[in-house]
Amino acid sequence: MSRSPVRRLRTALGGVLAAGALALPLALSAAPAQAASTPDWLHVQGNKIVDASGKEVWLTGVNWFGFNADERIFHGLWSADMRTLTKGIADRGMNVVRVPISTELLLEWKAGTFSKPNVNEFANPELAGLNSLQIFEKWLAMCEEYGLKVFLDVHSAEADNSGHVHPVWWKGSITTEDVYEGWEWAATRWKTNDTMIGADIKNEPHGTQGSTERAKWDGSTDKDNFKHFAETASRKILAINPNWLVFVEGIEVYPKEGVSWTSTGLTDYHNMWWGGNLRGVRDFPIDLGANQDQLVYSPHDYGPLVHLQPWFKGDFDRTSLERDVWDPNWLYLHKENTAPLLIGEWGGFMDGGPNEKWMLALRDLITDRRLSHTFWVLNPNSGDTGGLLGYDWATWDEEKYALLKPALWQDGGKFVGLDHDVPLGGVGSTTGKSLSQVNGGGPTASPTPSVTPSATPSVTPSATPSVTPSATPSATASPAVGTCAVTYTASSWSSGLSGSVRLTNTGTTLTSWNLTFTAPAGVSVTQGWGGTWSQSGTTVTVTNAAWNGNLAAGGTADIGFNASHGGTAGTPTGFALNGAACTVG
């Protein structure tokens, strides 16, 4: 099937770059000091990302663009305070930031020449007189202070707001060797700083069978073979810093069985989003030799408001998307335990319709499978997706954040950071905790679910979720023991709320469970996660999912829901586990 290469243009609606290169002292190229007393480097085991002790971690973050663009600086600093924005990211539970840059910028930084940054120094007194590299490293220090981690993404060859539209990693005077040189400089620069945890080798390589230049994936060493380029760049990076994770995206098209890359036939290829086609890994996996345990594959996925792909026509749902799109293109790598996934970009407008339906389906997949991800995007000025912030760069889109929140790593009612020493949000944070404070060994005490898509239903955003047969506990459920505890937290806005429930079994082991509670008048559950949700009147019932039904004595289950309300959110009452009342703390 064919489609036109329609793609988003992320327009910068604010800020004018003041030109002029400034030569700076060579001493500026000295590497900064080490970031933390406890090393926070990560590596890979099977389809999981783990810390040095083997504890599973969950990267749940956000993108913030601008360093990749003409401005060569985070967008928003023309009006907003960088520290306030950074602390807001951490306080709201995002534990890693993907930062788009350009090869051109890395080479400029290496050479010590800088364009004057467009920064409102009245709003950012800490940044007064600093160049773009100094600002970036000031920001890294802020991230260390707030328990955030960072990885870079070469978004384009040239510093250009629309640079991502170019299909390959070289352009104009920027060669493939220049890309390698830029990455080697970055790997050396931040080699001892574990706030910087990795490199996304190249954003969204793409191009169709009819393109003059396009990215392919095969076993050759051809100039346009993205597999060879990514493998080579990763090996060069890891030769300098073997502690970094390397993130390798997909391409756009991949030939069907028996078809050569020389074919120009419109129906000879499998089509996917830019950067989203990882079918080639099955035939030609990335080989990093002794550093294979630093490899993470990183597809991108978007909804129908970015482009009306064929799979969005008709009555699509999570099951059809998983079967027809995600499984064959990238999810098989997770299911077959080949390697971890980090979905580097996903997000979009809250349209109350198909785009939101797609976003909820992918959010539920991410949450159920504990897939790492970085949401697109913090910036409000992403033309076809919008962002988590409003155009004042201060107000958060609470409805969109409520959709994202369940896909952020939480433990015991607090967000989890990737720093062993510093809680997410900084010392004294009331919303976050450090990696060392996590209960158990990782994001969840249960193993990664191995159920089929239909076994983990996704609740669509209807006013009242439908009741399935699964609302009744199975015959193997343990009897009610009358001993359970519930912690309930919520955030609300004008017409909605997002509630989180931490259920603790203080009795004997359960093999399945259901939790009931009474919703306040006017509150209607629209979707839920961590189980199968239903509502009848004011009575809400959630039955365990396939992967969290076994609840040991002292074990916990973190579940949650979004709901609408008529003006007052209120607080649920009457929590009961398998019919026996719970204490609420």
Coordinates of C-alpha atoms in Angstrom, one line a residue:
M1 CA 0.0 0.0 0.0
S2 CA 1.2 3.6 -0.6
R3 CA 0.8 6.8 1.3
S4 CA 2.1 10.3 0.9
P5 CA 5.0 11.1 3.3
V6 CA 2.9 13.6 5.3
R7 CA 4.7 14.5 8.5
R8 CA 4.4 17.0 11.3
L9 CA 6.1 20.4 11.2
R10 CA 7.0 21.5 14.7
T11 CA 6.8 25.2 14.3
A12 CA 8.5 27.5 16.7
L13 CA 5.9 30.2 17.5
G14 CA 8.2 32.3 19.7
G15 CA 11.7 33.6 19.9
V16 CA 14.0 35.2 17.4
L17 CA 17.6 34.0 17.3
A18 CA 20.2 36.8 17.6
A19 CA 23.1 35.8 15.3
G20 CA 26.8 36.2 15.8
A21 CA 29.4 33.6 16.5
L22 CA 31.5 34.1 19.6
A23 CA 34.9 32.5 20.0
L24 CA 35.4 31.2 23.6
P25 CA 38.5 30.0 25.5
L26 CA 39.7 26.5 24.9
A27 CA 39.3 25.8 28.6
L28 CA 35.6 25.5 28.0
S29 CA 36.1 22.1 26.5
A30 CA 37.2 20.6 29.8
A31 CA 34.8 17.9 30.9
P32 CA 32.5 18.7 33.8
A33 CA 32.8 16.9 37.2
Q34 CA 31.2 13.6 38.0
A35 CA 27.5 13.9 38.7
A36 CA 26.7 11.7 41.6
S37 CA 28.3 9.7 44.4
T38 CA 26.4 6.5 43.6
P39 CA 26.9 5.5 39.9
D40 CA 23.5 5.4 38.1
W41 CA 24.6 3.8 34.9
L42 CA 22.1 1.4 33.2
H43 CA 22.3 -1.7 31.0
V44 CA 20.1 -4.3 29.5
Q45 CA 18.9 -7.8 30.6
G46 CA 16.6 -9.5 28.0
N47 CA 13.8 -7.0 27.4
K48 CA 14.4 -5.0 30.5
I49 CA 16.6 -2.0 31.4
V50 CA 18.3 -2.5 34.8
D51 CA 20.7 -0.8 37.1
A52 CA 24.2 -2.0 38.1
S53 CA 22.7 -4.4 40.7
G54 CA 20.2 -5.9 38.2
K55 CA 17.2 -4.0 39.6
E56 CA 14.7 -3.3 36.8
V57 CA 14.0 0.3 36.1
W58 CA 11.3 2.1 34.1
L59 CA 12.2 5.1 32.0
T60 CA 9.1 7.3 31.8
G61 CA 9.9 10.7 30.5
V62 CA 9.3 13.6 28.1
N63 CA 10.9 15.4 25.1
W64 CA 11.8 19.1 25.2
F65 CA 13.0 20.4 21.9
G66 CA 14.8 23.6 20.8
F67 CA 18.5 22.7 20.9
N68 CA 18.0 21.0 17.6
A69 CA 16.4 24.0 16.0
D70 CA 17.6 27.4 14.6
E71 CA 17.6 28.8 18.2
R72 CA 20.1 26.2 19.5
I73 CA 18.5 26.5 22.9
F74 CA 15.5 25.0 24.7
H75 CA 12.3 26.7 23.4
G76 CA 10.4 28.6 26.0
L77 CA 13.5 30.2 27.6
W78 CA 12.5 33.4 25.8
S79 CA 9.8 33.8 28.5
A80 CA 9.9 31.0 31.1
D81 CA 12.4 30.2 33.9
M82 CA 14.4 27.1 33.1
R83 CA 14.6 26.0 36.7
T84 CA 10.9 26.2 37.2
L85 CA 10.2 24.2 34.1
T86 CA 12.8 21.5 35.0
K87 CA 11.5 21.1 38.6
G88 CA 8.0 20.9 37.2
I89 CA 9.0 18.0 35.0
A90 CA 10.4 16.1 38.0
D91 CA 7.6 17.0 40.4
R92 CA 5.1 15.7 38.0
G93 CA 6.8 12.3 37.7
M94 CA 8.8 12.3 34.5
N95 CA 12.2 10.8 35.3
V96 CA 14.1 11.2 32.0
V97 CA 14.3 13.9 29.3
R98 CA 15.0 13.2 25.7
V99 CA 16.8 16.3 24.3
P100 CA 16.7 16.7 20.5
I101 CA 20.0 18.3 19.1
S102 CA 21.7 18.5 15.7
T103 CA 25.0 17.3 14.5
E104 CA 25.8 20.9 13.5
L105 CA 25.4 22.0 17.1
L106 CA 27.6 19.3 18.5
L107 CA 30.3 20.3 16.0
E108 CA 29.9 24.0 16.9
W109 CA 30.2 23.1 20.6
K110 CA 33.3 21.1 19.9
A111 CA 34.8 24.0 18.0
G112 CA 34.0 26.5 20.7
T113 CA 31.9 28.8 18.5
F114 CA 28.4 29.8 19.6
S115 CA 25.4 31.8 18.4
K116 CA 24.0 34.2 21.0
P117 CA 21.2 32.3 22.8
N118 CA 17.7 33.7 22.9
V119 CA 17.2 33.7 26.6
N120 CA 15.1 36.1 28.7
E121 CA 17.7 36.9 31.4
F122 CA 15.1 38.7 33.5
A123 CA 13.2 35.4 33.8
N124 CA 16.5 33.4 33.9
P125 CA 19.0 35.3 36.0
E126 CA 21.0 32.1 36.5
L127 CA 21.7 32.1 32.7
A128 CA 22.8 35.6 32.3
G129 CA 25.9 35.8 30.0
L130 CA 26.1 32.1 29.3
N131 CA 26.5 30.6 25.9
S132 CA 24.4 27.6 24.7
L133 CA 26.8 24.9 25.9
Q134 CA 27.1 26.6 29.3
I135 CA 23.3 26.8 29.5
F136 CA 23.0 23.1 28.6
E137 CA 25.5 22.1 31.3
K138 CA 23.8 24.4 33.8
W139 CA 20.6 22.5 33.0
L140 CA 22.3 19.2 33.5
A141 CA 23.3 20.3 37.0
M142 CA 19.7 21.2 37.6
C143 CA 18.6 17.8 36.5
E144 CA 21.1 16.2 38.9
E145 CA 19.7 18.4 41.7
Y146 CA 16.1 17.2 40.9
G147 CA 16.9 13.5 40.3
L148 CA 16.3 13.7 36.5
K149 CA 18.3 11.8 33.9
V150 CA 18.9 12.9 30.3
F151 CA 19.8 11.4 26.9
L152 CA 20.5 13.2 23.6
D153 CA 18.8 12.6 20.3
V154 CA 20.5 13.7 17.1
H155 CA 17.3 15.0 15.6
S156 CA 18.8 16.4 12.4
A157 CA 22.1 17.0 10.6
E158 CA 21.7 20.8 10.5
A159 CA 20.4 23.2 13.1
D160 CA 16.9 23.6 11.6
N161 CA 13.4 23.7 12.9
S162 CA 12.3 21.4 10.1
G163 CA 15.6 19.4 9.9
H164 CA 13.8 16.2 10.9
V165 CA 12.0 16.3 7.5
H166 CA 15.3 15.3 5.8
P167 CA 15.2 11.5 5.5
V168 CA 18.9 10.6 6.3
W169 CA 21.6 11.5 8.7
W170 CA 23.8 13.4 6.3
K171 CA 22.9 16.7 4.6
G172 CA 24.8 19.5 2.8
S173 CA 28.2 19.9 4.4
I174 CA 27.3 17.5 7.2
T175 CA 28.7 14.1 6.4
T176 CA 28.3 10.7 8.0
E177 CA 31.8 11.0 9.4
D178 CA 30.7 14.4 11.0
V179 CA 27.9 12.5 12.8
Y180 CA 30.4 10.1 14.2
E181 CA 32.7 12.9 15.2
G182 CA 29.9 14.7 17.0
W183 CA 28.8 11.7 18.9
E184 CA 32.4 10.9 19.9
W185 CA 32.8 14.4 21.3
A186 CA 29.6 14.1 23.3
A187 CA 30.6 10.7 24.7
T188 CA 33.9 12.1 25.8
R189 CA 32.4 15.3 27.2
W190 CA 30.0 13.6 29.5
K191 CA 31.8 10.4 30.1
T192 CA 31.9 10.8 33.9
N193 CA 28.5 12.5 34.3
D194 CA 25.9 9.9 35.0
T195 CA 23.1 12.4 34.6
M196 CA 23.6 11.8 30.9
I197 CA 22.7 8.2 30.4
G198 CA 22.7 7.6 26.6
A199 CA 22.4 8.5 23.0
D200 CA 19.5 8.2 20.5
I201 CA 21.7 7.7 17.4
K202 CA 19.4 9.4 14.8
N203 CA 15.9 10.6 14.9
E204 CA 13.4 9.1 12.4
P205 CA 15.4 7.9 9.4
H206 CA 12.8 7.5 6.6
G207 CA 12.1 7.6 2.9
T208 CA 10.0 5.4 0.6
Q209 CA 10.8 3.3 -2.4
G210 CA 10.4 6.3 -4.6
S211 CA 12.7 8.7 -2.7
T212 CA 16.0 9.9 -4.1
E213 CA 17.5 9.5 -0.7
R214 CA 16.1 7.0 1.8
A215 CA 17.1 4.9 4.8
K216 CA 17.2 1.1 4.3
W217 CA 17.9 -1.7 6.7
D218 CA 19.9 -4.7 5.5
G219 CA 23.3 -6.5 5.9
S220 CA 25.3 -4.2 3.6
T221 CA 27.7 -1.4 4.4
D222 CA 26.0 0.9 1.9
K223 CA 25.9 4.6 2.7
D224 CA 22.1 4.6 3.2
N225 CA 22.0 1.5 5.3
F226 CA 20.7 2.8 8.7
K227 CA 21.5 -0.5 10.4
H228 CA 25.2 -0.2 9.5
F229 CA 25.3 3.5 10.4
A230 CA 23.6 3.0 13.7
E231 CA 25.8 0.0 14.6
T232 CA 29.0 1.9 13.6
A233 CA 28.0 5.0 15.6
S234 CA 27.0 3.0 18.6
R235 CA 30.3 1.1 18.6
K236 CA 32.3 4.3 18.4
I237 CA 30.3 5.8 21.3
L238 CA 30.6 2.7 23.5
A239 CA 34.3 2.5 22.9
I240 CA 34.5 5.8 24.7
N241 CA 31.8 5.4 27.2
P242 CA 30.6 1.7 27.6
N243 CA 28.1 2.8 30.3
W244 CA 25.8 4.7 28.0
L245 CA 22.6 3.2 26.6
V246 CA 22.3 3.5 22.8
F247 CA 18.8 3.9 21.4
V248 CA 18.3 2.8 17.8
E249 CA 15.2 3.8 16.0
G250 CA 13.5 2.1 13.0
I251 CA 13.0 3.3 9.5
E252 CA 9.9 3.9 7.4
V253 CA 9.6 1.0 4.8
Y254 CA 10.8 -2.5 4.7
P255 CA 10.6 -4.8 1.7
K256 CA 8.1 -7.7 1.8
E257 CA 9.5 -11.3 1.6
G258 CA 11.3 -11.9 -1.6
V259 CA 11.5 -8.2 -2.6
S260 CA 14.8 -6.4 -3.1
W261 CA 15.5 -2.9 -2.0
T262 CA 15.9 -2.0 -5.6
S263 CA 12.2 -2.5 -6.2
T264 CA 10.1 0.7 -6.8
G265 CA 6.8 -1.2 -6.6
L266 CA 4.2 0.7 -4.5
T267 CA 2.9 -2.5 -2.9
D268 CA 6.3 -4.2 -2.4
Y269 CA 7.0 -2.7 1.1
H270 CA 5.6 -2.6 4.6
N271 CA 4.9 1.0 5.5
M272 CA 5.2 2.5 9.0
W273 CA 5.7 5.8 10.8
W274 CA 9.1 7.5 10.3
G275 CA 11.5 5.7 12.7
G276 CA 8.8 3.2 13.6
N277 CA 9.6 0.2 11.3
L278 CA 11.9 -2.3 13.1
R279 CA 10.9 -5.3 11.0
G280 CA 14.5 -5.5 9.8
V281 CA 15.8 -6.4 13.2
R282 CA 14.5 -9.9 12.9
D283 CA 16.6 -10.5 9.8
F284 CA 19.5 -8.1 10.6
P285 CA 19.8 -7.4 14.3
I286 CA 22.2 -4.7 15.6
D287 CA 25.4 -6.3 16.7
L288 CA 27.4 -4.3 19.4
G289 CA 29.7 -7.2 20.3
A290 CA 30.8 -7.1 24.0
N291 CA 28.5 -4.0 24.5
Q292 CA 25.3 -5.7 23.3
D293 CA 23.8 -5.1 26.8
Q294 CA 23.7 -1.4 26.2
L295 CA 21.2 -1.6 23.2
V296 CA 17.6 -0.4 23.3
Y297 CA 15.4 -0.2 20.3
S298 CA 13.3 2.9 20.1
P299 CA 10.3 3.2 17.7
H300 CA 8.0 6.2 17.3
D301 CA 4.3 6.0 17.0
Y302 CA 1.6 8.6 16.3
G303 CA -2.1 9.0 15.9
P304 CA -4.5 9.9 13.0
L305 CA -4.2 13.6 13.5
V306 CA -0.6 13.4 12.5
H307 CA -1.5 11.3 9.5
L308 CA -4.5 9.1 8.7
Q309 CA -2.7 5.8 8.3
P310 CA -4.6 2.9 6.8
W311 CA -4.9 1.2 10.1
F312 CA -6.9 4.1 11.5
K313 CA -9.6 3.8 8.9
G314 CA -12.6 1.8 10.2
D315 CA -13.2 0.7 13.7
F316 CA -9.7 0.3 15.2
D317 CA -8.9 -0.5 18.8
R318 CA -6.0 -1.6 20.9
T319 CA -6.4 -5.2 19.8
S320 CA -6.3 -4.4 16.1
L321 CA -3.4 -1.9 16.6
E322 CA -1.4 -4.4 18.5
R323 CA -2.1 -7.2 16.1
D324 CA -1.7 -5.3 12.8
V325 CA 0.7 -2.5 13.6
W326 CA 2.7 -2.7 16.8
D327 CA 3.4 -6.5 16.9
P328 CA 4.9 -6.9 13.4
N329 CA 6.9 -3.6 13.5
W330 CA 8.4 -3.4 17.0
L331 CA 6.5 -5.0 19.9
Y332 CA 7.7 -8.5 18.9
L333 CA 11.1 -7.5 20.2
H334 CA 9.7 -7.1 23.7
K335 CA 7.4 -10.1 23.5
E336 CA 10.2 -12.4 22.3
N337 CA 12.6 -11.0 24.9
T338 CA 15.0 -9.8 22.2
A339 CA 15.7 -6.4 23.7
P340 CA 14.1 -3.5 25.6
L341 CA 12.0 -0.9 23.9
L342 CA 11.8 2.8 24.6
I343 CA 9.1 4.5 22.6
G344 CA 10.9 7.8 21.9
E345 CA 7.9 9.8 20.6
W346 CA 4.2 9.4 21.1
G347 CA 1.6 12.0 22.0
G348 CA -1.0 14.2 20.4
F349 CA -4.1 16.4 20.8
M350 CA -6.9 15.5 23.1
D351 CA -9.6 15.5 20.4
G352 CA -12.2 13.5 22.3
G353 CA -12.2 11.2 19.3
P354 CA -9.9 8.9 17.2
N355 CA -6.6 10.6 18.2
E356 CA -7.4 10.3 21.8
K357 CA -8.6 6.7 21.3
W358 CA -5.2 5.8 19.8
M359 CA -3.4 7.6 22.6
L360 CA -5.3 5.7 25.3
A361 CA -4.7 2.4 23.6
L362 CA -0.9 3.0 23.4
R363 CA -0.8 4.4 26.9
D364 CA -2.5 1.2 28.2
L365 CA 0.0 -1.0 26.3
I366 CA 2.9 1.0 27.7
T367 CA 1.5 0.7 31.2
D368 CA 0.6 -3.0 31.0
R369 CA 3.9 -4.0 29.5
R370 CA 6.0 -1.5 31.4
L371 CA 7.5 -0.2 28.2
S372 CA 10.0 2.7 28.6
H373 CA 9.0 5.9 26.7
T374 CA 9.4 9.6 26.3
F375 CA 6.2 11.5 25.6
W376 CA 6.1 14.1 22.8
V377 CA 6.3 16.8 24.0
L378 CA 6.7 19.4 26.8
N379 CA 6.6 22.3 24.2
P380 CA 3.2 23.8 23.3
N381 CA 4.6 24.8 19.9
S382 CA 4.5 21.3 18.3
G383 CA 2.2 22.1 15.4
D384 CA 0.4 18.8 15.0
T385 CA 0.5 17.4 18.6
G386 CA 0.5 20.3 21.0
G387 CA 2.3 19.8 24.3
L388 CA 2.0 19.3 28.0
L389 CA 2.4 23.1 28.6
G390 CA 0.2 25.9 27.4
Y391 CA 1.6 28.8 25.3
D392 CA 2.4 30.8 28.4
W393 CA 5.0 28.1 29.1
A394 CA 3.6 27.9 32.7
T395 CA 0.2 26.3 32.6
W396 CA -0.1 22.5 32.3
D397 CA -2.7 20.8 30.2
E398 CA -4.2 18.9 33.1
E399 CA -6.4 16.7 30.9
K400 CA -3.4 15.5 28.8
Y401 CA -1.2 15.1 31.9
A402 CA -3.9 12.9 33.5
L403 CA -3.8 10.7 30.4
L404 CA 0.0 10.4 30.7
K405 CA 0.2 10.0 34.5
P406 CA -0.6 6.3 34.7
A407 CA 2.4 5.6 32.3
L408 CA 4.8 7.3 34.8
W409 CA 6.7 5.1 37.2
Q410 CA 5.0 5.2 40.6
D411 CA 5.7 3.3 43.8
G412 CA 3.7 3.7 47.0
G413 CA 2.0 6.8 45.7
K414 CA 5.2 8.6 44.7
F415 CA 7.0 9.0 41.4
V416 CA 10.2 7.0 41.0
G417 CA 13.5 8.6 39.7
L418 CA 16.5 6.8 38.2
D419 CA 19.0 8.3 40.6
H420 CA 20.0 6.1 43.6
D421 CA 20.7 9.1 45.9
V422 CA 18.4 12.0 44.9
P423 CA 14.6 11.6 45.0
L424 CA 12.7 12.7 41.9
G425 CA 11.9 16.3 42.5
G426 CA 15.0 16.9 44.7
V427 CA 15.9 16.6 48.4
G428 CA 12.7 17.0 50.4
S429 CA 10.4 16.1 47.5
T430 CA 6.8 15.3 48.5
T431 CA 6.0 13.7 45.2
G432 CA 9.0 11.6 44.3
K433 CA 11.5 9.0 45.6
S434 CA 14.9 7.8 44.6
L435 CA 15.7 4.4 43.0
S436 CA 17.1 3.1 46.2
Q437 CA 13.8 3.7 48.0
V438 CA 11.7 1.5 45.6
N439 CA 9.9 -1.3 47.3
G440 CA 10.9 -4.7 45.7
G441 CA 13.0 -5.1 42.7
G442 CA 11.6 -2.9 40.0
P443 CA 8.5 -1.2 38.5
T444 CA 6.2 -4.0 39.7
A445 CA 6.5 -7.0 41.9
S446 CA 4.8 -9.1 39.2
P447 CA 6.5 -10.4 36.1
T448 CA 6.0 -8.8 32.7
P449 CA 2.6 -10.0 31.6
S450 CA 2.6 -12.7 28.9
V451 CA -1.1 -12.5 28.1
T452 CA -2.4 -12.0 24.6
P453 CA -3.8 -8.5 23.7
S454 CA -7.4 -9.7 24.2
A455 CA -6.6 -10.9 27.7
T456 CA -5.7 -7.4 28.9
P457 CA -8.7 -5.3 27.8
S458 CA -8.4 -1.6 27.2
V459 CA -11.1 0.6 28.5
T460 CA -12.3 3.1 25.9
P461 CA -13.1 6.7 26.9
S462 CA -16.9 6.2 27.1
A463 CA -18.9 7.9 29.9
T464 CA -19.4 4.6 31.7
P465 CA -17.2 1.6 31.0
S466 CA -19.1 -1.6 30.1
V467 CA -19.2 -4.5 32.5
T468 CA -17.6 -7.7 31.3
P469 CA -18.0 -11.4 32.7
S470 CA -14.5 -10.8 34.2
A471 CA -16.1 -8.5 36.8
T472 CA -16.8 -11.6 38.9
P473 CA -13.8 -13.1 40.7
S474 CA -12.9 -16.6 39.5
A475 CA -13.7 -19.7 41.5
T476 CA -10.1 -20.1 42.5
A477 CA -10.1 -16.8 44.4
S478 CA -9.2 -16.9 48.1
P479 CA -12.0 -16.1 50.5
A480 CA -12.2 -12.6 51.9
V481 CA -10.0 -12.3 54.9
G482 CA -11.1 -8.8 56.0
T483 CA -7.5 -7.4 56.1
C484 CA -6.5 -4.9 53.5
A485 CA -5.3 -1.3 53.3
V486 CA -5.9 1.4 50.7
T487 CA -4.1 4.6 50.0
Y488 CA -5.9 7.0 47.7
T489 CA -4.6 10.1 46.0
A490 CA -6.0 12.2 43.2
S491 CA -5.5 15.3 41.2
S492 CA -8.5 17.1 39.7
W493 CA -9.4 19.9 37.3
S494 CA -12.6 21.7 36.3
S495 CA -14.5 18.6 34.9
G496 CA -12.3 15.6 35.5
L497 CA -9.9 13.8 37.9
S498 CA -7.2 11.2 37.9
G499 CA -7.2 8.9 40.9
S500 CA -4.5 6.5 42.1
V501 CA -5.1 3.5 44.4
R502 CA -2.4 1.6 46.2
L503 CA -3.9 -1.7 47.5
T504 CA -2.0 -3.6 50.2
N505 CA -3.0 -7.1 51.2
T506 CA -2.5 -7.3 54.9
G507 CA -3.9 -10.8 55.1
T508 CA -3.1 -14.2 53.5
T509 CA -2.1 -14.7 49.9
L510 CA -4.8 -14.1 47.3
T511 CA -4.8 -15.8 43.9
S512 CA -7.3 -13.3 42.5
W513 CA -9.1 -10.3 43.8
N514 CA -11.6 -7.5 43.2
L515 CA -11.8 -4.1 44.8
T516 CA -15.0 -2.2 45.1
F517 CA -15.7 1.4 46.3
T518 CA -18.4 4.0 46.2
A519 CA -17.7 7.0 43.9
P520 CA -18.9 10.4 45.0
A521 CA -22.1 11.6 43.4
G522 CA -21.6 12.8 39.8
V523 CA -18.3 11.0 39.4
S524 CA -18.2 8.7 36.3
V525 CA -15.2 6.5 35.6
T526 CA -14.1 6.9 32.0
Q527 CA -11.1 4.6 31.9
G528 CA -8.9 2.6 34.3
W529 CA -5.6 0.7 34.4
G530 CA -4.1 -2.2 36.4
G531 CA -7.3 -4.3 36.1
T532 CA -10.8 -4.5 34.5
W533 CA -13.0 -1.6 35.6
S534 CA -16.8 -1.2 35.6
Q535 CA -19.3 1.1 37.3
S536 CA -23.0 0.6 38.2
G537 CA -24.5 3.7 39.7
T538 CA -22.0 4.9 42.3
T539 CA -20.5 1.4 42.8
V540 CA -17.1 1.0 41.1
T541 CA -15.6 -2.5 40.7
V542 CA -12.1 -3.3 39.5
T543 CA -11.0 -6.9 39.0
N544 CA -7.3 -7.9 38.8
A545 CA -5.5 -8.1 35.5
A546 CA -4.0 -11.4 34.5
W547 CA -0.5 -10.3 35.6
N548 CA -1.3 -9.0 39.1
G549 CA -3.9 -11.5 40.4
N550 CA -1.5 -13.1 42.7
L551 CA -1.3 -10.8 45.7
A552 CA 1.0 -12.2 48.4
A553 CA 0.6 -11.3 52.1
G554 CA 2.1 -7.8 52.4
G555 CA 2.0 -7.4 48.6
T556 CA 0.7 -4.3 46.9
A557 CA -1.0 -3.5 43.6
D558 CA -1.0 0.0 42.1
I559 CA -4.1 0.8 40.1
G560 CA -5.9 3.9 39.0
F561 CA -8.5 5.6 36.9
N562 CA -9.6 8.7 35.2
A563 CA -13.1 10.1 35.7
S564 CA -15.4 13.0 34.9
H565 CA -17.3 14.9 37.6
G566 CA -20.0 17.6 37.7
G567 CA -17.9 20.2 39.4
T568 CA -16.9 18.5 42.7
A569 CA -14.3 15.6 42.6
G570 CA -15.0 14.4 46.2
T571 CA -13.3 11.3 47.7
P572 CA -14.3 7.6 47.2
T573 CA -15.5 5.7 50.2
G574 CA -16.3 2.1 51.3
F575 CA -13.2 0.4 49.8
A576 CA -13.6 -3.4 50.1
L577 CA -11.3 -6.2 48.9
N578 CA -13.2 -9.4 47.9
G579 CA -16.2 -8.0 49.9
A580 CA -14.3 -7.3 53.1
A581 CA -13.8 -3.7 54.2
C582 CA -10.3 -2.0 53.9
T583 CA -8.7 0.5 56.1
V584 CA -8.0 3.8 54.3
G585 CA -4.8 5.7 55.1

